[in-house]
XYZ file of C-alpha atoms in Angstrom:
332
model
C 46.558 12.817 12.667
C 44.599 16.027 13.321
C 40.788 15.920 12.770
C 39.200 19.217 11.764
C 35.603 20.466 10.290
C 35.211 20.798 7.262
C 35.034 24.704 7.582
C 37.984 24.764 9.665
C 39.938 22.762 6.662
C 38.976 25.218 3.956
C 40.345 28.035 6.299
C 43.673 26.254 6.630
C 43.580 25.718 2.916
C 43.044 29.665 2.378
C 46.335 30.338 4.497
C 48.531 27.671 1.982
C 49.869 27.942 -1.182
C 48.816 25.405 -4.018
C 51.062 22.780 -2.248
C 49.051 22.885 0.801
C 52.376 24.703 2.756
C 52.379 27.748 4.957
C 54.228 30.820 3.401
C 52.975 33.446 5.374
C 54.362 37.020 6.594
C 54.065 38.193 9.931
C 53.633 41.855 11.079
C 51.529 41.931 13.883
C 54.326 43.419 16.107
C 53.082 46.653 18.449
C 54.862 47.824 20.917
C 58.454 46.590 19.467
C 57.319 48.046 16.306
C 56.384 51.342 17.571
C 60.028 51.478 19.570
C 61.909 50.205 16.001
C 60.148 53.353 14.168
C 60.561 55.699 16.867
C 64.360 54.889 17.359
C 65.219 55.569 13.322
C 62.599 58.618 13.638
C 63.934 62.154 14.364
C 60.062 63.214 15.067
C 57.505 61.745 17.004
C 55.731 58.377 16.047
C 51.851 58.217 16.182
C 49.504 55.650 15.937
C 49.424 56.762 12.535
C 53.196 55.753 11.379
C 52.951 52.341 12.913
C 49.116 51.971 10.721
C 50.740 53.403 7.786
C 53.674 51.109 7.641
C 52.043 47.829 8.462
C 49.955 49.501 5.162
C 53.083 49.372 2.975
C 53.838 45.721 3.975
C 50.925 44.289 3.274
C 50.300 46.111 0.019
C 53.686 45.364 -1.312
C 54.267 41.904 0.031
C 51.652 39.619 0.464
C 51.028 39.176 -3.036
C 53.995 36.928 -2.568
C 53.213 35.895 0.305
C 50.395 33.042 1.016
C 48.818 34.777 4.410
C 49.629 37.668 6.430
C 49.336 37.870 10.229
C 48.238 41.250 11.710
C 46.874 42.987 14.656
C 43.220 44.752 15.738
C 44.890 47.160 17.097
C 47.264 48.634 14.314
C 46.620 45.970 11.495
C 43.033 46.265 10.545
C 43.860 49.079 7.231
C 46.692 46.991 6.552
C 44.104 43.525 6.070
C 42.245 45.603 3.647
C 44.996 46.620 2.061
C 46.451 42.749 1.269
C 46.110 40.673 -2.055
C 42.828 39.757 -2.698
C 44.537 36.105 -2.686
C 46.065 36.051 0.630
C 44.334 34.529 3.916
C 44.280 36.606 7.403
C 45.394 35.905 10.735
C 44.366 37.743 13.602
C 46.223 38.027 16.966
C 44.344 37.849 19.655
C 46.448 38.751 22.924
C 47.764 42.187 24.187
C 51.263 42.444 22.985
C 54.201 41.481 25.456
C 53.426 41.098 29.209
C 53.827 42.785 32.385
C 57.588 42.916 33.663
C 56.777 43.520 36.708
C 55.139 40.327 37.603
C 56.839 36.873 37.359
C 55.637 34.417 34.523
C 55.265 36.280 31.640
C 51.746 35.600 31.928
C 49.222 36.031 28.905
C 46.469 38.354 28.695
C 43.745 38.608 25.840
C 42.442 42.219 24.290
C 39.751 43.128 25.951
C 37.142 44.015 23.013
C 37.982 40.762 20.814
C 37.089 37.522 20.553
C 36.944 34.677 18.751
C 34.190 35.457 16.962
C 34.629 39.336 16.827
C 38.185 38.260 14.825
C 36.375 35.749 12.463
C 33.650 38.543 11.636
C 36.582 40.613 10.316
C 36.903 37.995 7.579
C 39.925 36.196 9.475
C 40.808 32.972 8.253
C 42.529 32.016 11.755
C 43.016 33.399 15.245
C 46.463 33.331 16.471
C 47.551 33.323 20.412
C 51.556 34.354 21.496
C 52.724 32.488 24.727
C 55.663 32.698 26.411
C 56.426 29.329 28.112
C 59.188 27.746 30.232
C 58.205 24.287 30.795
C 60.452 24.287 34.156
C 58.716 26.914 35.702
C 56.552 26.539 38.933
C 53.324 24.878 38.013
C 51.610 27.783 40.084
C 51.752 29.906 36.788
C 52.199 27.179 34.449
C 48.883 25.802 35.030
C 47.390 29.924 34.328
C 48.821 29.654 31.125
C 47.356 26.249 30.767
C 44.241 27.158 31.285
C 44.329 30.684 29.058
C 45.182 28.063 26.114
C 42.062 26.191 26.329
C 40.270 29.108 26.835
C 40.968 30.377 23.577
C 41.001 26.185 22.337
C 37.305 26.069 23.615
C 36.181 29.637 21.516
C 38.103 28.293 18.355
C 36.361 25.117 18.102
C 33.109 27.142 18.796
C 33.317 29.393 15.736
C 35.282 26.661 13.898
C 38.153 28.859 13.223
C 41.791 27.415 13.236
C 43.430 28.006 16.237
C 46.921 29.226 15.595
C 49.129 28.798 18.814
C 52.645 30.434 18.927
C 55.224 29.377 21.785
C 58.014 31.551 22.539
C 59.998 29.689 24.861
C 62.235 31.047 27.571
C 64.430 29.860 31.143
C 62.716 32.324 33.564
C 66.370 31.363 35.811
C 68.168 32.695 32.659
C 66.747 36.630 30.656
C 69.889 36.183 27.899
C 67.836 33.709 25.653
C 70.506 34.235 22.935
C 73.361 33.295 25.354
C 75.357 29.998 24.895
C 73.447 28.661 28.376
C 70.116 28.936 26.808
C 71.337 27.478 23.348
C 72.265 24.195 25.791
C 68.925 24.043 26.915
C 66.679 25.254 23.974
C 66.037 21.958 22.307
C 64.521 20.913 25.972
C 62.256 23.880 26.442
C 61.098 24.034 22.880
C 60.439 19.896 22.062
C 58.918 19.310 25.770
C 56.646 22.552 25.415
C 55.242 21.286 21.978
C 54.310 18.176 23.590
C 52.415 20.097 26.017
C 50.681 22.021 23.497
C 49.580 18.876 21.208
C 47.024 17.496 23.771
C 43.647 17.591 22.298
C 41.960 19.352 25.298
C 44.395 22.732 24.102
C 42.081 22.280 20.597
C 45.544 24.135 18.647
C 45.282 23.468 15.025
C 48.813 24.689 14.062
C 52.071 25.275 16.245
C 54.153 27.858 15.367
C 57.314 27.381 17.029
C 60.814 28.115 17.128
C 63.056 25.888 15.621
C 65.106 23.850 18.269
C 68.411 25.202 18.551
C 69.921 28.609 18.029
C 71.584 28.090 14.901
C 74.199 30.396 15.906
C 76.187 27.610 18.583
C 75.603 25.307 15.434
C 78.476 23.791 13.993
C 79.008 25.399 10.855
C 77.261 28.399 11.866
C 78.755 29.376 14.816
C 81.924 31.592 15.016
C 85.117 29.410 15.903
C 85.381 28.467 19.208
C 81.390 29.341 19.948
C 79.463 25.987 18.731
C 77.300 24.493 21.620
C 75.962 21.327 19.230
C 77.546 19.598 16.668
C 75.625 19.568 13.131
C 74.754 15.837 13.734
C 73.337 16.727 17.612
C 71.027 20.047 16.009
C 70.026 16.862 13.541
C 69.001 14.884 16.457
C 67.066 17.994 18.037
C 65.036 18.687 14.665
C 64.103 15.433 14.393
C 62.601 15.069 17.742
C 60.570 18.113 17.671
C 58.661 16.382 14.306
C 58.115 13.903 16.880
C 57.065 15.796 19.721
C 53.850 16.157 17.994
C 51.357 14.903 15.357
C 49.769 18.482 14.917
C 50.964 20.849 11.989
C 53.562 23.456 12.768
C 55.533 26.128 11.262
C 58.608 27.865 11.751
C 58.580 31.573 13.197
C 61.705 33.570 12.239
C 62.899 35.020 15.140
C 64.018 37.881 14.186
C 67.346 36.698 12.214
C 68.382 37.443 8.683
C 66.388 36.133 6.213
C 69.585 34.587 4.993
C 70.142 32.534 8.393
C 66.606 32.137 7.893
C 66.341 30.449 4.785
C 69.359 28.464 5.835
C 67.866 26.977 8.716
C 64.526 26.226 6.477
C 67.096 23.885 4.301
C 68.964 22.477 7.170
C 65.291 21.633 8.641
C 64.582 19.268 5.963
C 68.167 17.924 5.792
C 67.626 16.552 9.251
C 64.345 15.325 8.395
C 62.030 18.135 9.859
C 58.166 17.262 8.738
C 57.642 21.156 9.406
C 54.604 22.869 7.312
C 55.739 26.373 6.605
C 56.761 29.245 8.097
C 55.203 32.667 9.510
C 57.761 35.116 8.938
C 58.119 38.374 10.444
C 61.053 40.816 10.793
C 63.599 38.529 8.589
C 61.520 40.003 6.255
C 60.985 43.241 6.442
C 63.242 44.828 9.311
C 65.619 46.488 7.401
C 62.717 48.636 5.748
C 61.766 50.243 8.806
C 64.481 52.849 9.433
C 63.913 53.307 5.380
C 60.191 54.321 6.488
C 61.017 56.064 9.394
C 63.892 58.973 7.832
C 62.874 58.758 4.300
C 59.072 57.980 4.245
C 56.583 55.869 2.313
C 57.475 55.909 -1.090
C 61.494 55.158 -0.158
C 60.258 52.227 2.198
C 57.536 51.276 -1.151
C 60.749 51.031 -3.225
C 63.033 48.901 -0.781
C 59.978 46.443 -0.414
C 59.424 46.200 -4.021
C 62.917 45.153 -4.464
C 64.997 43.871 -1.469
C 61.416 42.767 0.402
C 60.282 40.646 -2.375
C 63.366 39.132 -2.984
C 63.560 37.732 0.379
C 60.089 36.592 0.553
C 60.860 34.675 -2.857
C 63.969 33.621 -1.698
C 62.266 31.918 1.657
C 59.182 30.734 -0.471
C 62.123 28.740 -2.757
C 63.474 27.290 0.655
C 60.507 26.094 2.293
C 58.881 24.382 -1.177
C 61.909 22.603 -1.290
C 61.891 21.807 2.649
C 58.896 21.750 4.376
C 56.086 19.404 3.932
C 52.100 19.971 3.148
C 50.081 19.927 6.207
C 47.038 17.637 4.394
C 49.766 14.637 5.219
C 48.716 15.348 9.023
C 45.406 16.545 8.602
C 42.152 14.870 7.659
C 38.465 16.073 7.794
C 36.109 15.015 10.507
C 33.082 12.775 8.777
């Protein structure tokens, strides 16, 4: 069970719907953003079109949606622009990482803090971390100590801490190959472990689910599958053992169909997951709509084919995920 302040509980319960679950959209995407607008864009792509379309999400979509995650950078016109109703998350590291080097390592913008992010109104500060629990402890332990950095300035401004691990094999760059799938469930289950010790100070893990449902029996194309349905099972269930904090599903970047999908098949195998932070299943196939045919066409495909797929998920994970207040209790 994770103790919290009471201020820290009534931001968590700002970012839920009335069943105390996580339905929240994610568009704090920069530089992959700026590269999907560009690429379905016959002119160049400012600052300005990646500002103006993170404006059309959040004005169209989070009133179905129960937060929305967004950027300083790009995002802050976009936060005003949300229903009055939905809770804010604010990323707090510079997008991707530096090729060049090995690791992957994380670094944090270098005008924000804590405390700058919760004076913007922000209901919780989120980190991204790539991670590859096999990797030399050398960098490991960096990336160790950049988490309870961030832990130690959360707890400080009682702000949820919102930690999001992208796992990887740094042997192995194809992370949607059949090799990865194999070990997935490893890198994903031991790194929320990790993450769960109190000295990290996360509130809520947002993770990827445990296998790539794609090698998934039933999923897969013939002669692909890498687990049987009952082994994925197996693999959900130990990552709602893995830890006792709260966490939510990230989407990957899959269909929202798949997405939804795995949501059910989550709670089938007995997932205790809390939500979901949802990004490009969402809205991806809007932004070549934005980028040839403007605002108001990319207005009209969210109003229709964007809110159905929010609705659609929000169906899923109220029937499938569980309220975080079952792992969560207020400090006395």
């Amino acid at each position: 069970m994770l103790t919290v302040s009471k201020k820290k509980y009534a931001y968590l319960e700002k970012l839920s719907d009335k069943n105390k679950m996580i339905n929240a959209l994610a568009i704090d995407q920069r530089g992959s953003l700026k590269k999907m607008i560009a690429a379905n864009s016959t002119k160049e792509v400012g600052d300005e079109g990646i500002i103006n379309f993170k404006i059309e999400i959040s004005r169209e979509l989070t009133q179905f949606s129960s937060a929305i995650l967004l950027d300083p950078e790009y995002g802050l016109p976009a936060a005003e622009a949300r229903d009055e109703n939905a809770g804010l998350l604010i990323s707090y590291e510079k997008t991707g990482y530096d090729a060049t080097e090995v690791g992957r390592l994380p670094d944090l913008l270098p005008i924000w803090s804590a405390k700058r992010i919760k004076e913007l109104g922000a209901d919780a500060v989120k980190i991204l971390l790539y991670f590859d629990v096999d990797e030399d402890d050398a960098i490991n332990d960096q990336k160790l100590a950049f988490t309870e950095r961030v832990g130690s300035e959360c707890m400080a401004e009682e702000i949820p801490y919102f930690l999001e691990i992208v796992t990887y094999d740094a042997n192995n760059d194809d992370v949607k190959s059949a090799e990865y799938a194999k070990v997935k469930p490893h890198k994903v289950n031991e790194a929320m472990k990790i993450f769960s010790d109190e000295r990290y100070g996360v509130d809520v893990l947002k993770v990827e689910v445990p296998v790539n449902m794609n090698f998934v029996e039933g999923f897969a194309k013939e002669g692909e599958a890498v687990y049987t349905r009952e082994e994925a099972m197996n693999y959900y269930k130990e990552q709602s053992e893995a830890t006792h904090l709260p966490f939510i599903f990230l989407s990957a970047g899959v269909t929202a169909e798949l997405f939804q999908d795995t949501v059910r098949f989550a709670k089938e195998a007995g997932s205790t997951f809390n939500g979901v932070l949802c990004g490009r299943a969402t809205w991806s196939n809007s932004v070549a709509i934005f980028a040839r045919e403007g605002a108001e066409a990319a207005q009209e495909w969210l109003r229709s084919e964007g809110r159905k797929n929010i609705e659609d998920l929000n169906v899923a994970v109220a029937e499938s995920a569980s309220p975080w207040t079952d792992k969560v209790q207020v400090a006395k």
